Amino acid sequence: MAAKSTEALNAKSSKIIELYGWDLLLGTIAAFYVFMVPYTKVEESFNVQAMHDVIYLRHHLEKYDHLDFPGVVPRTFIGSILVSTLASPFTLAVHLLNLPKLYNLVAVRLVLGFIILSTLRFFRIEVRRKFGHQVEAFFVILTAIQFHLLFYCTRPLPNILALGLVNLGYAFWFKGSFLAALRCLTLATIVFRCDTLLLLGPLGLELLLLGVFVDRRSLLYILPVFSFVLLYSKLPHKELRFIIGSIPMFNLSAAIAASRIYNNRKKKAWEWIYFIMIGSFVVSLGCTVITFMASYENYPGGYALKALHQIGHSNNTTYQWVHIDSFAAMNGISRFCENDFPWRYSKEEGIAIEEFQYRNFTYLLNEHSSIDGFKCLFAVNGFSKIYLQMRFPLIVLLKEPKVFVHGNLRNQDVAKSQWAGCP
């Protein structure tokens, strides 16, 4: 009886792995990026602050962050409300357990990643139906060893919110439901205002032409996407997030090529192509590791505020006023990073550096290393550049002080606490 129960359990486990194994792989990598790099950049600020306000301020619209910092173009709350609503069970648990706000930032990012990867699963299933299990496997492997798609899929950018609709559009396109595909892409463009069909994967570009030549089934799907990339390249301002919606399609082309090469690897004419493909996989994985390490060091504002909360904690009943300058705010700090009493925060802009000594701020997070009336308490390094050298290790990530934390010389807590000092 026990043996039958064990067999049934093993069969059930095997079925779960068969159905959701690829999803667990991609989800685990995406979650790893969230936990290791929870902070956000200025490009994500509108949706991040909107999610914070939906969770904590709810119907008190007059207190919402976008009223003080509206930005240069109108934005929609639709994506932020959707993600915040789905994350509500987690945010409620964080509130009941009295955990820091940063846990809710992790929660909403994980929920966003779940949404995007669920739509990618829908696309992947259509890939399997049309091209087979082997192409599906290579598609997942290529997605896993590349950095940007899984790193960005949890980041609340308008382009990422649109990526979910793009993935659905691709899947409907493969199914032959052209009207449904058009609806998805149109909704993504109108609501989130991004170039939903423009994108280029690092390994997808490398194997794109090879994929077209060895299997012409991909030509029908690649040409429209590739045409949009060419058109977009004419614009002066370019960022990967603008074209991220095309990575799944280019990865599909690479997967088709990789599958054909793998099946013909024992043929003499294909041997060198097979070794080139393996080398490309290794290089892509190496680039992913380097890019992750650089990204990890690219949020000095968030790390500086976290360190200030830990070192500058006081049992004093008076407020601890923290001024956050634009550079620190753009590099890792959002309202999710703020703590409750006695901490209070200001992002007031336009304050001249010589004016700070006349203000009553307790601490400053600033890009300047010296400010009159304040003592530099410690500095946080950030990623500067990649340095190539002719010895091991060949690639070195160089860091330099990016955010300086200053304490008001008139404040007793600043004088009593132990600080690392600044270089």
Short mmCIF file of C-alpha atoms in Angstrom, two decimals:
data_model
loop_
_atom_site.label_atom_id
_atom_site.label_comp_id
_atom_site.label_asym_id
_atom_site.label_seq_id
_atom_site.Cartn_x
_atom_site.Cartn_y
_atom_site.Cartn_z
CA MET A 1 0.00 0.00 0.00
CA ALA A 2 2.83 2.34 0.96
CA ALA A 3 4.65 1.47 -2.27
CA LYS A 4 1.58 2.40 -4.31
CA SER A 5 1.25 5.71 -2.46
CA THR A 6 4.91 6.48 -3.16
CA GLU A 7 4.49 5.64 -6.83
CA ALA A 8 1.38 7.83 -7.04
CA LEU A 9 3.24 10.70 -5.35
CA ASN A 10 6.21 10.32 -7.70
CA ALA A 11 3.89 10.22 -10.70
CA LYS A 12 2.16 13.37 -9.52
CA SER A 13 5.49 15.11 -8.94
CA SER A 14 6.69 14.11 -12.41
CA LYS A 15 3.47 15.46 -13.91
CA ILE A 16 3.92 18.79 -12.11
CA ILE A 17 7.52 19.05 -13.32
CA GLU A 18 6.41 18.19 -16.85
CA LEU A 19 3.70 20.86 -16.81
CA TYR A 20 5.42 23.64 -14.85
CA GLY A 21 9.14 22.77 -14.77
CA TRP A 22 10.13 25.43 -17.29
CA ASP A 23 8.00 28.01 -15.45
CA LEU A 24 9.70 27.15 -12.15
CA LEU A 25 13.11 27.61 -13.76
CA LEU A 26 12.33 31.04 -15.22
CA GLY A 27 10.39 32.11 -12.12
CA THR A 28 13.22 31.14 -9.79
CA ILE A 29 15.74 33.20 -11.77
CA ALA A 30 13.41 36.21 -11.91
CA ALA A 31 12.72 35.94 -8.15
CA PHE A 32 16.47 35.73 -7.47
CA TYR A 33 16.94 39.06 -9.27
CA VAL A 34 14.13 40.62 -7.20
CA PHE A 35 15.55 39.56 -3.84
CA MET A 36 19.11 40.47 -4.76
CA VAL A 37 18.26 43.83 -6.34
CA PRO A 38 14.95 45.03 -4.84
CA TYR A 39 15.47 48.74 -5.52
CA THR A 40 14.22 50.64 -8.56
CA LYS A 41 15.46 53.36 -10.91
CA VAL A 42 14.01 56.67 -11.98
CA GLU A 43 12.39 55.14 -15.08
CA GLU A 44 10.24 53.01 -12.79
CA SER A 45 9.41 55.83 -10.37
CA PHE A 46 5.87 56.65 -11.54
CA ASN A 47 4.51 53.10 -11.30
CA VAL A 48 6.48 52.31 -8.13
CA GLN A 49 5.19 55.40 -6.33
CA ALA A 50 1.68 54.73 -7.69
CA MET A 51 1.74 51.16 -6.32
CA HIS A 52 2.92 52.48 -2.96
CA ASP A 53 0.14 55.05 -2.83
CA VAL A 54 -2.55 52.57 -3.88
CA ILE A 55 -1.42 50.23 -1.08
CA TYR A 56 -0.88 52.76 1.70
CA LEU A 57 -2.97 55.83 0.82
CA ARG A 58 -5.87 54.13 -0.98
CA HIS A 59 -8.61 56.71 -1.58
CA HIS A 60 -6.64 59.70 -0.22
CA LEU A 61 -5.79 60.88 -3.72
CA GLU A 62 -4.66 64.34 -2.58
CA LYS A 63 -1.60 62.73 -0.92
CA TYR A 64 -0.47 60.76 -3.97
CA ASP A 65 3.14 61.26 -5.03
CA HIS A 66 2.30 62.05 -8.67
CA LEU A 67 0.65 65.32 -7.57
CA ASP A 68 4.04 66.60 -6.34
CA PHE A 69 6.07 64.95 -9.10
CA PRO A 70 3.74 64.58 -12.11
CA GLY A 71 6.47 64.07 -14.72
CA VAL A 72 6.55 65.49 -18.22
CA VAL A 73 3.93 63.21 -19.81
CA PRO A 74 0.57 61.86 -18.55
CA ARG A 75 0.69 58.30 -17.17
CA THR A 76 -1.94 55.66 -16.47
CA PHE A 77 -2.65 54.04 -13.10
CA ILE A 78 -4.23 50.95 -14.70
CA GLY A 79 -1.16 48.74 -14.48
CA SER A 80 -0.28 49.91 -10.97
CA ILE A 81 -3.81 49.29 -9.68
CA LEU A 82 -3.91 45.81 -11.24
CA VAL A 83 -0.58 44.73 -9.74
CA SER A 84 -1.33 46.28 -6.34
CA THR A 85 -4.73 44.57 -6.21
CA LEU A 86 -3.28 41.15 -7.01
CA ALA A 87 -0.55 41.72 -4.41
CA SER A 88 -3.05 42.73 -1.71
CA PRO A 89 -2.89 39.39 0.24
CA PHE A 90 0.88 39.81 0.57
CA THR A 91 0.71 43.51 1.40
CA LEU A 92 -1.91 42.77 4.08
CA ALA A 93 0.40 40.18 5.63
CA VAL A 94 3.28 42.70 5.63
CA HIS A 95 1.03 45.20 7.41
CA LEU A 96 -0.19 42.70 10.02
CA LEU A 97 3.36 41.55 10.76
CA ASN A 98 4.54 45.18 10.96
CA LEU A 99 7.33 44.56 8.47
CA PRO A 100 9.21 47.35 6.65
CA LYS A 101 7.68 48.78 3.49
CA LEU A 102 10.47 47.28 1.42
CA TYR A 103 8.79 43.87 1.77
CA ASN A 104 5.82 45.25 -0.14
CA LEU A 105 8.10 46.45 -2.91
CA VAL A 106 9.37 42.89 -3.22
CA ALA A 107 5.76 41.64 -3.18
CA VAL A 108 4.51 43.87 -6.00
CA ARG A 109 7.57 43.10 -8.11
CA LEU A 110 7.07 39.35 -7.64
CA VAL A 111 3.41 39.68 -8.61
CA LEU A 112 4.35 41.67 -11.72
CA GLY A 113 6.90 39.01 -12.64
CA PHE A 114 4.26 36.30 -12.17
CA ILE A 115 1.94 38.14 -14.58
CA ILE A 116 4.59 38.59 -17.25
CA LEU A 117 5.93 35.04 -16.99
CA SER A 118 2.37 33.66 -17.11
CA THR A 119 1.83 35.39 -20.45
CA LEU A 120 5.23 34.11 -21.58
CA ARG A 121 4.04 30.60 -20.67
CA PHE A 122 1.01 31.09 -22.93
CA PHE A 123 3.35 32.08 -25.76
CA ARG A 124 5.69 29.17 -24.99
CA ILE A 125 2.86 26.64 -25.17
CA GLU A 126 2.03 27.89 -28.66
CA VAL A 127 5.70 27.59 -29.57
CA ARG A 128 5.64 23.95 -28.47
CA ARG A 129 2.46 23.25 -30.42
CA LYS A 130 3.83 24.79 -33.60
CA PHE A 131 7.52 23.87 -33.45
CA GLY A 132 7.80 20.97 -31.00
CA HIS A 133 9.20 20.25 -27.54
CA GLN A 134 12.84 20.67 -28.54
CA VAL A 135 12.37 24.21 -29.84
CA GLU A 136 10.43 24.99 -26.65
CA ALA A 137 13.34 23.71 -24.55
CA PHE A 138 15.88 25.81 -26.42
CA PHE A 139 13.56 28.83 -26.14
CA VAL A 140 13.50 28.49 -22.34
CA ILE A 141 17.26 27.88 -22.12
CA LEU A 142 17.99 30.97 -24.20
CA THR A 143 15.63 33.06 -22.07
CA ALA A 144 17.19 31.74 -18.86
CA ILE A 145 20.82 32.44 -19.77
CA GLN A 146 20.08 35.96 -20.98
CA PHE A 147 19.96 38.69 -18.38
CA HIS A 148 17.62 41.46 -19.41
CA LEU A 149 14.25 39.77 -19.96
CA LEU A 150 14.12 38.02 -16.58
CA PHE A 151 15.70 40.99 -14.79
CA TYR A 152 13.26 43.47 -16.30
CA CYS A 153 10.11 41.33 -16.14
CA THR A 154 9.60 42.30 -12.48
CA ARG A 155 10.34 45.99 -12.95
CA PRO A 156 7.28 48.29 -13.08
CA LEU A 157 8.03 50.02 -16.35
CA PRO A 158 5.25 50.86 -18.84
CA ASN A 159 7.15 48.78 -21.38
CA ILE A 160 7.06 45.75 -19.06
CA LEU A 161 3.37 46.20 -18.30
CA ALA A 162 2.84 46.20 -22.06
CA LEU A 163 5.08 43.14 -22.50
CA GLY A 164 2.38 40.91 -21.00
CA LEU A 165 -0.05 41.99 -23.73
CA VAL A 166 2.68 41.59 -26.35
CA ASN A 167 3.27 37.98 -25.27
CA LEU A 168 -0.46 37.31 -25.50
CA GLY A 169 -0.52 38.94 -28.93
CA TYR A 170 2.30 36.70 -30.14
CA ALA A 171 0.51 33.60 -28.82
CA PHE A 172 -2.76 34.53 -30.55
CA TRP A 173 -0.79 35.24 -33.72
CA PHE A 174 0.62 31.72 -33.62
CA LYS A 175 -2.84 30.28 -33.03
CA GLY A 176 -4.17 32.11 -36.07
CA SER A 177 -6.41 34.38 -33.96
CA PHE A 178 -5.30 37.53 -35.75
CA LEU A 179 -8.08 39.75 -34.40
CA ALA A 180 -7.25 38.80 -30.80
CA ALA A 181 -3.57 39.45 -31.47
CA LEU A 182 -4.36 42.86 -32.94
CA ARG A 183 -6.50 43.73 -29.92
CA CYS A 184 -3.71 42.84 -27.49
CA LEU A 185 -1.10 44.86 -29.33
CA THR A 186 -3.42 47.82 -29.82
CA LEU A 187 -4.35 47.83 -26.12
CA ALA A 188 -0.69 47.68 -25.12
CA THR A 189 0.15 50.61 -27.38
CA ILE A 190 -2.77 52.83 -26.39
CA VAL A 191 -2.85 52.19 -22.65
CA PHE A 192 0.86 51.97 -21.85
CA ARG A 193 2.17 54.17 -24.70
CA CYS A 194 5.22 52.16 -25.59
CA ASP A 195 6.70 50.66 -28.73
CA THR A 196 5.42 47.18 -28.12
CA LEU A 197 6.89 45.49 -31.16
CA LEU A 198 10.43 46.78 -30.92
CA LEU A 199 13.02 44.58 -29.37
CA LEU A 200 16.27 42.79 -29.82
CA GLY A 201 17.65 39.93 -27.73
CA PRO A 202 21.45 39.67 -27.42
CA LEU A 203 21.62 36.05 -28.52
CA GLY A 204 18.54 36.27 -30.71
CA LEU A 205 20.28 38.74 -33.02
CA GLU A 206 23.31 36.50 -33.31
CA LEU A 207 21.30 33.49 -34.49
CA LEU A 208 18.52 35.40 -36.24
CA LEU A 209 19.72 35.05 -39.83
CA LEU A 210 20.80 31.47 -39.25
CA GLY A 211 17.34 30.68 -37.89
CA VAL A 212 15.69 32.16 -40.97
CA PHE A 213 17.89 30.22 -43.38
CA VAL A 214 17.69 26.81 -41.68
CA ASP A 215 13.94 26.95 -41.01
CA ARG A 216 11.84 29.32 -43.06
CA ARG A 217 8.83 28.86 -40.78
CA SER A 218 10.24 31.62 -38.59
CA LEU A 219 10.49 34.11 -41.46
CA LEU A 220 6.79 35.00 -41.33
CA TYR A 221 7.05 35.99 -37.66
CA ILE A 222 10.48 37.58 -37.64
CA LEU A 223 10.23 40.04 -40.53
CA PRO A 224 7.52 42.35 -39.08
CA VAL A 225 9.31 42.56 -35.71
CA PHE A 226 12.70 43.08 -37.31
CA SER A 227 11.26 45.83 -39.52
CA PHE A 228 10.05 47.73 -36.48
CA VAL A 229 13.49 47.48 -34.88
CA LEU A 230 15.05 48.96 -38.00
CA LEU A 231 12.53 51.80 -38.03
CA TYR A 232 13.05 52.50 -34.35
CA SER A 233 16.83 52.67 -34.82
CA LYS A 234 16.34 55.96 -36.67
CA LEU A 235 15.23 57.68 -33.46
CA PRO A 236 18.00 59.45 -31.48
CA HIS A 237 17.05 58.18 -27.99
CA LYS A 238 17.44 54.41 -27.62
CA GLU A 239 17.14 52.13 -24.60
CA LEU A 240 16.68 48.38 -24.37
CA ARG A 241 13.41 48.77 -22.46
CA PHE A 242 11.88 50.43 -25.53
CA ILE A 243 12.39 47.31 -27.63
CA ILE A 244 12.07 44.61 -24.97
CA GLY A 245 8.79 43.36 -26.44
CA SER A 246 10.64 41.70 -29.30
CA ILE A 247 12.99 39.54 -27.24
CA PRO A 248 10.60 36.54 -27.09
CA MET A 249 10.23 36.51 -30.88
CA PHE A 250 13.94 36.79 -31.57
CA ASN A 251 14.63 34.13 -28.96
CA LEU A 252 12.21 31.89 -30.83
CA SER A 253 14.23 32.37 -34.01
CA ALA A 254 17.39 31.50 -32.08
CA ALA A 255 15.68 28.44 -30.57
CA ILE A 256 14.64 27.17 -34.01
CA ALA A 257 18.21 27.57 -35.22
CA ALA A 258 19.65 25.89 -32.12
CA SER A 259 17.26 22.93 -32.48
CA ARG A 260 18.19 22.40 -36.12
CA ILE A 261 21.89 22.65 -35.34
CA TYR A 262 21.59 20.21 -32.44
CA ASN A 263 19.77 17.64 -34.58
CA ASN A 264 22.46 17.84 -37.28
CA ARG A 265 25.48 18.17 -34.99
CA LYS A 266 26.96 14.79 -36.01
CA LYS A 267 27.08 15.76 -39.65
CA LYS A 268 30.50 16.98 -40.66
CA ALA A 269 29.25 20.15 -42.30
CA TRP A 270 27.39 21.14 -39.12
CA GLU A 271 30.08 20.40 -36.53
CA TRP A 272 31.66 23.85 -36.54
CA ILE A 273 28.25 25.52 -36.36
CA TYR A 274 27.40 23.36 -33.35
CA PHE A 275 30.56 24.40 -31.50
CA ILE A 276 29.90 28.05 -32.34
CA MET A 277 26.43 27.69 -30.85
CA ILE A 278 27.80 26.15 -27.63
CA GLY A 279 30.36 28.94 -27.41
CA SER A 280 27.60 31.52 -27.86
CA PHE A 281 25.65 29.99 -25.00
CA VAL A 282 28.72 30.17 -22.73
CA VAL A 283 29.45 33.78 -23.71
CA SER A 284 25.83 34.75 -23.14
CA LEU A 285 25.87 33.18 -19.67
CA GLY A 286 29.13 34.98 -18.85
CA CYS A 287 27.67 38.30 -19.99
CA THR A 288 24.64 37.64 -17.79
CA VAL A 289 26.83 37.18 -14.71
CA ILE A 290 28.80 40.36 -15.42
CA THR A 291 25.67 42.39 -16.14
CA PHE A 292 24.02 41.17 -12.95
CA MET A 293 27.07 42.14 -10.87
CA ALA A 294 27.06 45.62 -12.43
CA SER A 295 23.32 45.99 -11.84
CA TYR A 296 23.69 44.90 -8.23
CA GLU A 297 26.03 47.85 -7.64
CA ASN A 298 23.88 50.31 -9.58
CA TYR A 299 21.45 51.40 -6.81
CA PRO A 300 23.62 53.41 -4.38
CA GLY A 301 20.73 55.60 -3.23
CA GLY A 302 18.75 52.62 -1.96
CA TYR A 303 21.75 51.11 -0.18
CA ALA A 304 22.62 54.50 1.38
CA LEU A 305 19.15 54.99 2.86
CA LYS A 306 19.07 51.42 4.18
CA ALA A 307 22.45 51.93 5.89
CA LEU A 308 21.29 55.24 7.37
CA HIS A 309 18.21 53.58 8.86
CA GLN A 310 20.41 50.91 10.45
CA ILE A 311 23.20 53.12 11.79
CA GLY A 312 21.25 56.30 12.46
CA HIS A 313 18.41 54.66 14.39
CA SER A 314 17.63 56.62 17.53
CA ASN A 315 15.24 56.25 20.45
CA ASN A 316 14.81 60.00 20.36
CA THR A 317 11.22 61.17 20.14
CA THR A 318 12.11 64.01 17.78
CA TYR A 319 11.84 63.69 14.04
CA GLN A 320 14.86 62.71 12.00
CA TRP A 321 14.58 64.76 8.83
CA VAL A 322 16.25 63.28 5.76
CA HIS A 323 16.70 65.22 2.55
CA ILE A 324 17.11 63.09 -0.57
CA ASP A 325 18.60 64.83 -3.58
CA SER A 326 17.64 64.03 -7.18
CA PHE A 327 20.62 61.76 -7.84
CA ALA A 328 19.94 59.55 -4.81
CA ALA A 329 16.21 59.46 -5.60
CA MET A 330 16.88 58.37 -9.17
CA ASN A 331 19.23 55.57 -8.11
CA GLY A 332 17.31 53.26 -5.83
CA ILE A 333 15.06 55.27 -3.51
CA SER A 334 11.27 55.10 -3.64
CA ARG A 335 8.57 55.60 -1.01
CA PHE A 336 8.76 51.87 -0.32
CA CYS A 337 12.23 52.54 1.16
CA GLU A 338 10.92 54.95 3.78
CA ASN A 339 10.47 54.06 7.46
CA ASP A 340 7.89 55.30 9.94
CA PHE A 341 8.43 57.60 12.93
CA PRO A 342 10.86 59.16 13.80
CA TRP A 343 11.93 59.33 10.17
CA ARG A 344 10.60 61.99 7.82
CA TYR A 345 11.73 62.66 4.26
CA SER A 346 12.01 65.51 1.81
CA LYS A 347 12.74 65.44 -1.91
CA GLU A 348 12.51 69.20 -2.28
CA GLU A 349 14.29 70.23 -5.44
CA GLY A 350 16.23 73.38 -6.29
CA ILE A 351 18.02 73.83 -2.94
CA ALA A 352 21.44 75.43 -3.48
CA ILE A 353 24.27 73.51 -1.82
CA GLU A 354 25.23 76.51 0.32
CA GLU A 355 21.63 76.80 1.59
CA PHE A 356 21.57 73.43 3.39
CA GLN A 357 23.43 74.81 6.43
CA TYR A 358 20.48 77.11 7.10
CA ARG A 359 17.88 74.33 6.91
CA ASN A 360 16.91 71.96 9.72
CA PHE A 361 17.59 68.66 7.95
CA THR A 362 19.13 66.01 10.21
CA TYR A 363 20.67 64.00 7.38
CA LEU A 364 21.38 64.55 3.71
CA LEU A 365 21.70 61.95 0.96
CA ASN A 366 23.62 63.85 -1.65
CA GLU A 367 25.95 63.42 -4.59
CA HIS A 368 28.33 66.06 -3.16
CA SER A 369 31.08 64.90 -0.80
CA SER A 370 31.32 68.16 1.20
CA ILE A 371 28.52 70.46 2.40
CA ASP A 372 28.94 73.38 4.78
CA GLY A 373 27.31 72.83 8.18
CA PHE A 374 27.26 69.05 7.76
CA LYS A 375 29.68 66.22 8.46
CA CYS A 376 30.14 63.49 5.85
CA LEU A 377 29.22 60.33 7.74
CA PHE A 378 29.76 57.64 5.11
CA ALA A 379 29.68 57.10 1.37
CA VAL A 380 28.14 54.35 -0.73
CA ASN A 381 29.94 53.11 -3.82
CA GLY A 382 28.19 52.48 -7.10
CA PHE A 383 29.05 50.92 -10.43
CA SER A 384 31.30 53.13 -12.56
CA LYS A 385 32.58 51.15 -15.53
CA ILE A 386 33.95 47.83 -16.76
CA TYR A 387 37.72 47.59 -17.02
CA LEU A 388 39.47 45.06 -19.28
CA GLN A 389 42.95 43.89 -18.32
CA MET A 390 45.49 41.44 -19.70
CA ARG A 391 45.56 39.21 -16.60
CA PHE A 392 43.11 37.25 -14.49
CA PRO A 393 40.40 38.30 -13.99
CA LEU A 394 40.08 39.69 -17.48
CA ILE A 395 37.06 41.81 -16.57
CA VAL A 396 36.93 44.03 -13.49
CA LEU A 397 33.94 46.08 -12.35
CA LEU A 398 35.13 49.44 -11.09
CA LYS A 399 33.18 51.25 -8.37
CA GLU A 400 33.44 54.76 -6.99
CA PRO A 401 31.63 56.78 -4.28
CA LYS A 402 28.28 57.83 -5.67
CA VAL A 403 26.05 58.86 -2.73
CA PHE A 404 27.33 60.66 0.37
CA VAL A 405 25.39 60.69 3.65
CA HIS A 406 25.86 63.86 5.71
CA GLY A 407 24.81 64.64 9.28
CA ASN A 408 23.90 68.05 10.68
CA LEU A 409 26.68 69.23 12.98
CA ARG A 410 24.10 70.75 15.34
CA ASN A 411 22.46 67.34 15.96
CA GLN A 412 23.59 65.34 19.01
CA ASP A 413 22.81 61.95 17.41
CA VAL A 414 25.30 62.75 14.68
CA ALA A 415 28.01 63.52 17.22
CA LYS A 416 27.36 60.43 19.39
CA SER A 417 27.00 57.71 16.73
CA GLN A 418 29.89 55.85 15.20
CA TRP A 419 30.27 56.61 11.51
CA ALA A 420 32.61 55.14 8.92
CA GLY A 421 33.58 58.51 7.47
CA CYS A 422 34.03 59.46 3.84
CA PRO A 423 37.01 58.94 1.52
#
